[in-house]
PDB file of C-alpha atoms in Angstrom:
ATOM      1  CA  MET E   1    -158.583-124.586 -78.417  1.00 95.00           C
ATOM      2  CA  LYS E   2    -159.676-122.787 -75.257  1.00 97.00           C
ATOM      3  CA  LEU E   3    -158.023-119.516 -74.259  1.00 98.00           C
ATOM      4  CA  TYR E   4    -158.428-118.743 -70.541  1.00 98.00           C
ATOM      5  CA  VAL E   5    -157.875-115.038 -69.820  1.00 97.00           C
ATOM      6  CA  ASP E   6    -156.055-114.409 -66.536  1.00 97.00           C
ATOM      7  CA  LYS E   7    -157.091-110.984 -65.203  1.00 94.00           C
ATOM      8  CA  SER E   8    -155.176-111.256 -61.935  1.00 94.00           C
ATOM      9  CA  ASN E   9    -152.350-108.945 -63.124  1.00 88.00           C
ATOM     10  CA  ASN E  10    -150.026-111.175 -61.131  1.00 91.00           C
ATOM     11  CA  PRO E  11    -146.795-112.817 -62.347  1.00 94.00           C
ATOM     12  CA  ASN E  12    -147.602-115.815 -60.145  1.00 94.00           C
ATOM     13  CA  LEU E  13    -150.769-116.449 -62.206  1.00 96.00           C
ATOM     14  CA  ASP E  14    -154.317-116.976 -60.997  1.00 96.00           C
ATOM     15  CA  PRO E  15    -154.358-120.503 -59.465  1.00 97.00           C
ATOM     16  CA  THR E  16    -157.932-121.096 -60.614  1.00 96.00           C
ATOM     17  CA  ILE E  17    -157.046-120.324 -64.233  1.00 97.00           C
ATOM     18  CA  ALA E  18    -153.790-122.294 -64.128  1.00 97.00           C
ATOM     19  CA  GLU E  19    -155.522-125.328 -62.647  1.00 97.00           C
ATOM     20  CA  ALA E  20    -158.292-125.166 -65.267  1.00 97.00           C
ATOM     21  CA  VAL E  21    -155.711-125.175 -68.073  1.00 98.00           C
ATOM     22  CA  LYS E  22    -153.861-128.075 -66.398  1.00 98.00           C
ATOM     23  CA  LYS E  23    -157.083-130.099 -66.306  1.00 97.00           C
ATOM     24  CA  GLU E  24    -157.714-129.372 -69.969  1.00 97.00           C
ATOM     25  CA  LYS E  25    -154.155-130.373 -70.803  1.00 96.00           C
ATOM     26  CA  ASP E  26    -154.370-133.624 -68.817  1.00 97.00           C
ATOM     27  CA  ALA E  27    -157.617-134.466 -70.603  1.00 97.00           C
ATOM     28  CA  GLY E  28    -155.931-133.975 -73.966  1.00 96.00           C
ATOM     29  CA  HIS E  29    -157.800-130.766 -74.800  1.00 97.00           C
ATOM     30  CA  PRO E  30    -155.724-127.838 -76.158  1.00 96.00           C
ATOM     31  CA  ALA E  31    -155.827-124.806 -73.868  1.00 98.00           C
ATOM     32  CA  LYS E  32    -153.657-121.836 -72.920  1.00 98.00           C
ATOM     33  CA  ILE E  33    -153.498-119.141 -70.265  1.00 98.00           C
ATOM     34  CA  VAL E  34    -153.739-115.643 -71.781  1.00 98.00           C
ATOM     35  CA  VAL E  35    -152.020-112.779 -69.929  1.00 98.00           C
ATOM     36  CA  ARG E  36    -151.921-109.081 -70.805  1.00 97.00           C
ATOM     37  CA  GLY E  37    -149.128-107.719 -68.603  1.00 96.00           C
ATOM     38  CA  TYR E  38    -145.356-107.607 -68.931  1.00 97.00           C
ATOM     39  CA  PHE E  39    -143.996-110.048 -66.323  1.00 97.00           C
ATOM     40  CA  PRO E  40    -140.350-111.034 -66.909  1.00 97.00           C
ATOM     41  CA  ASN E  41    -140.466-113.743 -64.229  1.00 96.00           C
ATOM     42  CA  GLN E  42    -143.828-115.299 -65.129  1.00 96.00           C
ATOM     43  CA  HIS E  43    -142.341-118.368 -66.804  1.00 96.00           C
ATOM     44  CA  ALA E  44    -140.677-119.281 -63.496  1.00 95.00           C
ATOM     45  CA  HIS E  45    -144.108-119.917 -61.955  1.00 95.00           C
ATOM     46  CA  LEU E  46    -145.584-122.187 -64.622  1.00 96.00           C
ATOM     47  CA  LYS E  47    -143.939-125.243 -63.108  1.00 94.00           C
ATOM     48  CA  ASP E  48    -145.810-124.544 -59.832  1.00 95.00           C
ATOM     49  CA  TYR E  49    -148.929-125.757 -61.663  1.00 97.00           C
ATOM     50  CA  GLY E  50    -147.352-128.513 -63.753  1.00 97.00           C
ATOM     51  CA  LEU E  51    -147.366-126.299 -66.848  1.00 97.00           C
ATOM     52  CA  ASP E  52    -144.672-125.154 -69.288  1.00 95.00           C
ATOM     53  CA  SER E  53    -144.069-122.244 -71.657  1.00 95.00           C
ATOM     54  CA  GLY E  54    -146.266-123.794 -74.328  1.00 95.00           C
ATOM     55  CA  ASP E  55    -149.264-123.365 -72.020  1.00 97.00           C
ATOM     56  CA  LEU E  56    -148.844-119.579 -71.655  1.00 97.00           C
ATOM     57  CA  LEU E  57    -149.896-116.948 -74.182  1.00 97.00           C
ATOM     58  CA  ASN E  58    -148.471-113.731 -72.751  1.00 98.00           C
ATOM     59  CA  MET E  59    -149.201-110.754 -75.004  1.00 98.00           C
ATOM     60  CA  TYR E  60    -145.669-109.372 -74.718  1.00 98.00           C
ATOM     61  CA  ASP E  61    -144.101-112.755 -75.486  1.00 98.00           C
ATOM     62  CA  VAL E  62    -146.214-113.007 -78.632  1.00 97.00           C
ATOM     63  CA  PHE E  63    -145.485-109.435 -79.741  1.00 98.00           C
ATOM     64  CA  LEU E  64    -141.747-109.931 -79.172  1.00 97.00           C
ATOM     65  CA  GLY E  65    -141.440-113.477 -80.475  1.00 96.00           C
ATOM     66  CA  THR E  66    -140.162-114.815 -77.138  1.00 97.00           C
ATOM     67  CA  VAL E  67    -142.845-117.423 -76.421  1.00 95.00           C
ATOM     68  CA  ASP E  68    -140.466-120.364 -76.810  1.00 93.00           C
ATOM     69  CA  MET E  69    -137.188-118.807 -75.690  1.00 95.00           C
ATOM     70  CA  PRO E  70    -134.964-121.456 -74.071  1.00 94.00           C
ATOM     71  CA  GLU E  71    -134.123-121.036 -70.414  1.00 93.00           C
ATOM     72  CA  LYS E  72    -130.538-120.384 -69.424  1.00 92.00           C
ATOM     73  CA  ILE E  73    -129.057-119.381 -66.089  1.00 91.00           C
ATOM     74  CA  VAL E  74    -127.226-116.032 -66.205  1.00 91.00           C
ATOM     75  CA  HIS E  75    -125.734-115.345 -62.777  1.00 92.00           C
ATOM     76  CA  TYR E  76    -125.047-111.660 -62.176  1.00 93.00           C
ATOM     77  CA  ARG E  77    -121.312-112.311 -61.937  1.00 92.00           C
ATOM     78  CA  TYR E  78    -121.366-113.621 -65.511  1.00 92.00           C
ATOM     79  CA  ASN E  79    -123.850-111.174 -67.019  1.00 93.00           C
ATOM     80  CA  PRO E  80    -122.446-110.060 -70.406  1.00 93.00           C
ATOM     81  CA  GLU E  81    -123.594-106.446 -69.877  1.00 93.00           C
ATOM     82  CA  ILE E  82    -121.295-105.975 -66.871  1.00 91.00           C
ATOM     83  CA  ASP E  83    -117.679-105.427 -67.917  1.00 90.00           C
ATOM     84  CA  LYS E  84    -115.609-107.080 -65.212  1.00 84.00           C
ATOM     85  CA  THR E  85    -112.493-105.205 -66.410  1.00 84.00           C
ATOM     86  CA  ARG E  86    -114.183-101.927 -65.421  1.00 85.00           C
ATOM     87  CA  TYR E  87    -116.382-102.850 -62.471  1.00 87.00           C
ATOM     88  CA  HIS E  88    -115.896-104.526 -59.121  1.00 84.00           C
ATOM     89  CA  LEU E  89    -118.896-106.652 -58.125  1.00 89.00           C
ATOM     90  CA  GLU E  90    -120.230-106.875 -54.579  1.00 86.00           C
ATOM     91  CA  GLY E  91    -123.065-109.118 -53.487  1.00 85.00           C
ATOM     92  CA  THR E  92    -125.184-107.375 -50.837  1.00 81.00           C
ATOM     93  CA  ASP E  93    -127.713-110.137 -50.143  1.00 81.00           C
ATOM     94  CA  PHE E  94    -129.795-112.696 -52.043  1.00 83.00           C
ATOM     95  CA  ALA E  95    -131.810-109.920 -53.731  1.00 89.00           C
ATOM     96  CA  LEU E  96    -129.254-107.172 -54.436  1.00 91.00           C
ATOM     97  CA  ALA E  97    -125.711-106.654 -55.700  1.00 92.00           C
ATOM     98  CA  ARG E  98    -123.635-103.672 -56.853  1.00 90.00           C
ATOM     99  CA  ALA E  99    -121.117-102.948 -59.574  1.00 91.00           C
ATOM    100  CA  LYS E 100    -118.562-100.338 -58.473  1.00 88.00           C
ATOM    101  CA  ARG E 101    -116.178 -98.386 -60.657  1.00 80.00           C
ATOM    102  CA  ASP E 102    -112.634 -99.730 -60.690  1.00 70.00           C
ATOM    103  CA  GLY E 103    -109.570 -97.478 -60.767  1.00 59.00           C
ATOM    104  CA  VAL E 104    -109.498 -93.823 -59.673  1.00 52.00           C
ATOM    105  CA  ASP E 105    -113.245 -93.753 -58.921  1.00 53.00           C
ATOM    106  CA  TYR E 106    -113.197 -97.079 -57.090  1.00 59.00           C
ATOM    107  CA  GLY E 107    -115.969 -97.227 -54.550  1.00 69.00           C
ATOM    108  CA  ARG E 108    -118.623 -95.288 -56.465  1.00 80.00           C
ATOM    109  CA  THR E 109    -121.606 -97.482 -57.302  1.00 88.00           C
ATOM    110  CA  MET E 110    -122.310 -97.456 -61.044  1.00 90.00           C
ATOM    111  CA  ILE E 111    -124.968-100.171 -61.273  1.00 93.00           C
ATOM    112  CA  ASP E 112    -127.460-101.371 -58.672  1.00 94.00           C
ATOM    113  CA  ILE E 113    -128.294-104.981 -59.517  1.00 95.00           C
ATOM    114  CA  ASP E 114    -131.683-106.394 -58.547  1.00 96.00           C
ATOM    115  CA  LEU E 115    -131.830-110.190 -58.372  1.00 95.00           C
ATOM    116  CA  TYR E 116    -134.761-112.563 -58.806  1.00 95.00           C
ATOM    117  CA  GLY E 117    -136.066-114.256 -55.698  1.00 90.00           C
ATOM    118  CA  GLU E 118    -137.040-117.309 -57.708  1.00 87.00           C
ATOM    119  CA  GLN E 119    -134.657-120.257 -57.961  1.00 83.00           C
ATOM    120  CA  PRO E 120    -131.894-120.475 -58.954  1.00 86.00           C
ATOM    121  CA  LEU E 121    -130.732-117.490 -56.902  1.00 88.00           C
ATOM    122  CA  GLY E 122    -128.324-114.915 -58.291  1.00 92.00           C
ATOM    123  CA  GLN E 123    -130.066-114.290 -61.623  1.00 94.00           C
ATOM    124  CA  VAL E 124    -130.353-110.665 -62.727  1.00 95.00           C
ATOM    125  CA  SER E 125    -133.778-109.042 -62.607  1.00 96.00           C
ATOM    126  CA  MET E 126    -132.704-105.442 -63.330  1.00 97.00           C
ATOM    127  CA  LEU E 127    -129.492-103.550 -63.977  1.00 97.00           C
ATOM    128  CA  ASN E 128    -130.099-100.028 -62.679  1.00 96.00           C
ATOM    129  CA  TYR E 129    -127.529 -97.595 -64.116  1.00 95.00           C
ATOM    130  CA  LEU E 130    -126.736 -94.645 -61.854  1.00 93.00           C
ATOM    131  CA  ASP E 131    -125.480 -91.136 -62.590  1.00 90.00           C
ATOM    132  CA  ARG E 132    -122.910 -89.253 -60.506  1.00 86.00           C
ATOM    133  CA  ARG E 133    -125.589 -88.389 -57.978  1.00 86.00           C
ATOM    134  CA  GLU E 134    -126.324 -92.145 -57.757  1.00 86.00           C
ATOM    135  CA  GLU E 135    -129.805 -91.618 -59.169  1.00 90.00           C
ATOM    136  CA  ASN E 136    -131.296 -94.225 -61.472  1.00 93.00           C
ATOM    137  CA  VAL E 137    -131.374 -92.976 -65.084  1.00 95.00           C
ATOM    138  CA  VAL E 138    -131.721 -96.207 -67.093  1.00 97.00           C
ATOM    139  CA  SER E 139    -132.726 -99.768 -66.161  1.00 97.00           C
ATOM    140  CA  ASP E 140    -132.189-102.926 -68.177  1.00 98.00           C
ATOM    141  CA  ILE E 141    -134.783-105.584 -67.361  1.00 98.00           C
ATOM    142  CA  TRP E 142    -133.768-109.217 -67.705  1.00 97.00           C
ATOM    143  CA  ASP E 143    -136.219-112.028 -68.287  1.00 97.00           C
ATOM    144  CA  TRP E 144    -135.958-114.911 -65.819  1.00 96.00           C
ATOM    145  CA  ARG E 145    -135.153-117.145 -68.803  1.00 96.00           C
ATOM    146  CA  GLY E 146    -131.806-115.409 -69.180  1.00 95.00           C
ATOM    147  CA  PHE E 147    -131.993-112.585 -71.719  1.00 96.00           C
ATOM    148  CA  ARG E 148    -132.385-108.801 -71.704  1.00 97.00           C
ATOM    149  CA  SER E 149    -136.023-108.097 -72.499  1.00 98.00           C
ATOM    150  CA  ALA E 150    -136.507-104.340 -71.964  1.00 98.00           C
ATOM    151  CA  THR E 151    -134.881-101.016 -71.103  1.00 98.00           C
ATOM    152  CA  ARG E 152    -136.585 -98.304 -69.060  1.00 97.00           C
ATOM    153  CA  TYR E 153    -135.590 -94.644 -69.391  1.00 96.00           C
ATOM    154  CA  TYR E 154    -136.282 -92.100 -66.641  1.00 92.00           C
ATOM    155  CA  THR E 155    -136.680 -88.333 -66.529  1.00 85.00           C
ATOM    156  CA  THR E 156    -134.419 -86.088 -64.448  1.00 79.00           C
ATOM    157  CA  PHE E 157    -137.189 -86.159 -61.834  1.00 76.00           C
ATOM    158  CA  GLY E 158    -137.167 -89.957 -61.664  1.00 78.00           C
ATOM    159  CA  GLY E 159    -140.382 -90.547 -63.603  1.00 82.00           C
ATOM    160  CA  LEU E 160    -140.640 -93.221 -66.267  1.00 89.00           C
ATOM    161  CA  SER E 161    -140.576 -91.742 -69.793  1.00 91.00           C
ATOM    162  CA  HIS E 162    -139.986 -94.557 -72.269  1.00 95.00           C
ATOM    163  CA  ILE E 163    -139.653 -98.349 -72.449  1.00 97.00           C
ATOM    164  CA  THR E 164    -137.942-100.287 -75.217  1.00 98.00           C
ATOM    165  CA  PHE E 165    -138.735-104.006 -75.472  1.00 98.00           C
ATOM    166  CA  TYR E 166    -136.464-106.495 -77.255  1.00 98.00           C
ATOM    167  CA  ASN E 167    -137.274-109.509 -79.380  1.00 96.00           C
ATOM    168  CA  GLY E 168    -135.553-112.877 -79.167  1.00 90.00           C
ATOM    169  CA  GLU E 169    -132.678-111.614 -81.310  1.00 94.00           C
ATOM    170  CA  GLY E 170    -132.014-108.642 -79.032  1.00 95.00           C
ATOM    171  CA  LYS E 171    -133.436-106.129 -81.507  1.00 97.00           C
ATOM    172  CA  VAL E 172    -136.154-103.570 -80.745  1.00 98.00           C
ATOM    173  CA  GLY E 173    -139.498-105.361 -80.896  1.00 98.00           C
ATOM    174  CA  ALA E 174    -141.794-102.806 -79.256  1.00 98.00           C
ATOM    175  CA  GLN E 175    -141.729 -99.349 -77.691  1.00 97.00           C
ATOM    176  CA  SER E 176    -143.920 -97.603 -75.159  1.00 96.00           C
ATOM    177  CA  SER E 177    -143.971 -93.863 -74.403  1.00 93.00           C
ATOM    178  CA  ILE E 178    -145.205 -92.420 -71.111  1.00 89.00           C
ATOM    179  CA  MET E 179    -146.030 -88.785 -70.325  1.00 83.00           C
ATOM    180  CA  TRP E 180    -147.640 -86.669 -67.638  1.00 74.00           C
ATOM    181  CA  GLN E 181    -151.305 -85.979 -68.289  1.00 74.00           C
ATOM    182  CA  HIS E 182    -152.125 -82.322 -67.704  1.00 73.00           C
ATOM    183  CA  LEU E 183    -155.199 -81.820 -65.523  1.00 75.00           C
ATOM    184  CA  ASP E 184    -156.760 -78.374 -65.200  1.00 80.00           C
ATOM    185  CA  GLY E 185    -156.792 -77.125 -61.647  1.00 83.00           C
ATOM    186  CA  LYS E 186    -154.113 -79.599 -60.535  1.00 79.00           C
ATOM    187  CA  GLY E 187    -150.457 -78.935 -59.834  1.00 78.00           C
ATOM    188  CA  PRO E 188    -147.719 -80.844 -61.727  1.00 70.00           C
ATOM    189  CA  ASN E 189    -147.157 -83.108 -58.731  1.00 74.00           C
ATOM    190  CA  GLU E 190    -150.766 -84.281 -59.067  1.00 76.00           C
ATOM    191  CA  TRP E 191    -150.692 -85.072 -62.797  1.00 75.00           C
ATOM    192  CA  PRO E 192    -150.913 -88.812 -63.487  1.00 77.00           C
ATOM    193  CA  ILE E 193    -148.331 -90.549 -65.663  1.00 78.00           C
ATOM    194  CA  VAL E 194    -150.089 -92.292 -68.563  1.00 82.00           C
ATOM    195  CA  GLN E 195    -149.070 -94.360 -71.548  1.00 86.00           C
ATOM    196  CA  THR E 196    -149.444 -92.344 -74.738  1.00 87.00           C
ATOM    197  CA  SER E 197    -148.312 -94.828 -77.391  1.00 94.00           C
ATOM    198  CA  PHE E 198    -147.479 -98.501 -77.785  1.00 97.00           C
ATOM    199  CA  GLU E 199    -145.663 -99.497 -80.981  1.00 97.00           C
ATOM    200  CA  ILE E 200    -145.288-103.142 -82.056  1.00 98.00           C
ATOM    201  CA  MET E 201    -142.667-103.685 -84.755  1.00 97.00           C
ATOM    202  CA  ASN E 202    -143.807-107.067 -86.031  1.00 96.00           C
ATOM    203  CA  TYR E 203    -146.995-108.791 -84.919  1.00 96.00           C
ATOM    204  CA  ASP E 204    -147.656-111.604 -87.366  1.00 93.00           C
ATOM    205  CA  GLY E 205    -145.958-109.593 -90.101  1.00 94.00           C
ATOM    206  CA  GLN E 206    -147.653-106.282 -89.305  1.00 94.00           C
ATOM    207  CA  HIS E 207    -146.295-103.037 -87.802  1.00 97.00           C
ATOM    208  CA  ARG E 208    -148.912-101.789 -85.324  1.00 97.00           C
ATOM    209  CA  TRP E 209    -149.503 -98.682 -83.225  1.00 95.00           C
ATOM    210  CA  PHE E 210    -151.847 -98.518 -80.212  1.00 96.00           C
ATOM    211  CA  ASP E 211    -152.668 -95.725 -77.784  1.00 92.00           C
ATOM    212  CA  SER E 212    -152.448 -97.984 -74.721  1.00 91.00           C
ATOM    213  CA  GLU E 213    -151.684-101.478 -73.485  1.00 94.00           C
ATOM    214  CA  GLN E 214    -155.422-102.144 -73.035  1.00 93.00           C
ATOM    215  CA  THR E 215    -156.202-101.205 -76.657  1.00 96.00           C
ATOM    216  CA  ALA E 216    -153.384-103.491 -77.786  1.00 97.00           C
ATOM    217  CA  PHE E 217    -154.769-106.309 -75.629  1.00 97.00           C
ATOM    218  CA  ASP E 218    -158.259-105.951 -77.077  1.00 97.00           C
ATOM    219  CA  TYR E 219    -156.811-106.305 -80.577  1.00 97.00           C
ATOM    220  CA  PHE E 220    -154.533-109.125 -79.454  1.00 98.00           C
ATOM    221  CA  LEU E 221    -157.436-111.149 -78.047  1.00 97.00           C
ATOM    222  CA  SER E 222    -159.543-110.867 -81.193  1.00 97.00           C
ATOM    223  CA  HIS E 223    -156.540-111.729 -83.383  1.00 97.00           C
ATOM    224  CA  GLU E 224    -155.487-114.782 -81.337  1.00 97.00           C
ATOM    225  CA  VAL E 225    -159.052-116.114 -81.159  1.00 97.00           C
ATOM    226  CA  LYS E 226    -159.192-116.055 -84.951  1.00 96.00           C
ATOM    227  CA  LYS E 227    -155.696-117.522 -85.290  1.00 95.00           C
ATOM    228  CA  TYR E 228    -156.460-120.516 -83.079  1.00 94.00           C
ATOM    229  CA  ASP E 229    -160.186-120.711 -83.887  1.00 96.00           C
ATOM    230  CA  ALA E 230    -160.517-120.664 -80.126  1.00 97.00           C
ATOM    231  CA  ASP E 231    -163.165-120.292 -77.460  1.00 97.00           C
ATOM    232  CA  LEU E 232    -162.365-117.310 -75.223  1.00 97.00           C
ATOM    233  CA  ILE E 233    -163.005-117.870 -71.527  1.00 96.00           C
ATOM    234  CA  MET E 234    -162.887-114.780 -69.326  1.00 90.00           C
ATOM    235  CA  SER E 235    -162.165-115.238 -65.598  1.00 70.00           C
TER     236      SER E 235
END
């Protein structure tokens, strides 16, 4: 087995890496693309290179047990998280829709709905829940394959504070906390937002804690190389 690490940090994948894995596959040699980042629409781009989900080893998919999740089309008008008895849906364009409160508050937008640009159109990318000031307080992220894969929580100032990731059964599979990093001599507006913890509930039967996504990826690479007895190829 050859594991080709894609460092492009791009949901569309590095064409050079994807083509190398396709050549290996066509020659009958086992190979996979390895990706660190969380990209809910990445599986939509595999077919651009003649590949399928079995050719991708995304760290988040492995941690969450969603490597082989079946694809299903969930149009925003039929998304189970949007109660059509409470909300009136309006399509704005191919990339955005809105759910507005029905009844006495009719007209107030409750959910901004981001849609994937990939085919088929109309699939939910994010459900952005708004408060009374119409500011985003929570966002549900939907995988292109048709399931809710994460929830982002925001501070009162709009900064990201926490992310919950879900496994294939819809249960919490991982959690990531984000905080401002205090820097002496800098004002609060200049403090960077950094990841402070990354908890994995079940990675090959083990409950793991990491201080960052990069630390988790380093461990992930060494573990997967041993698991597959693989050659690691860095781009």
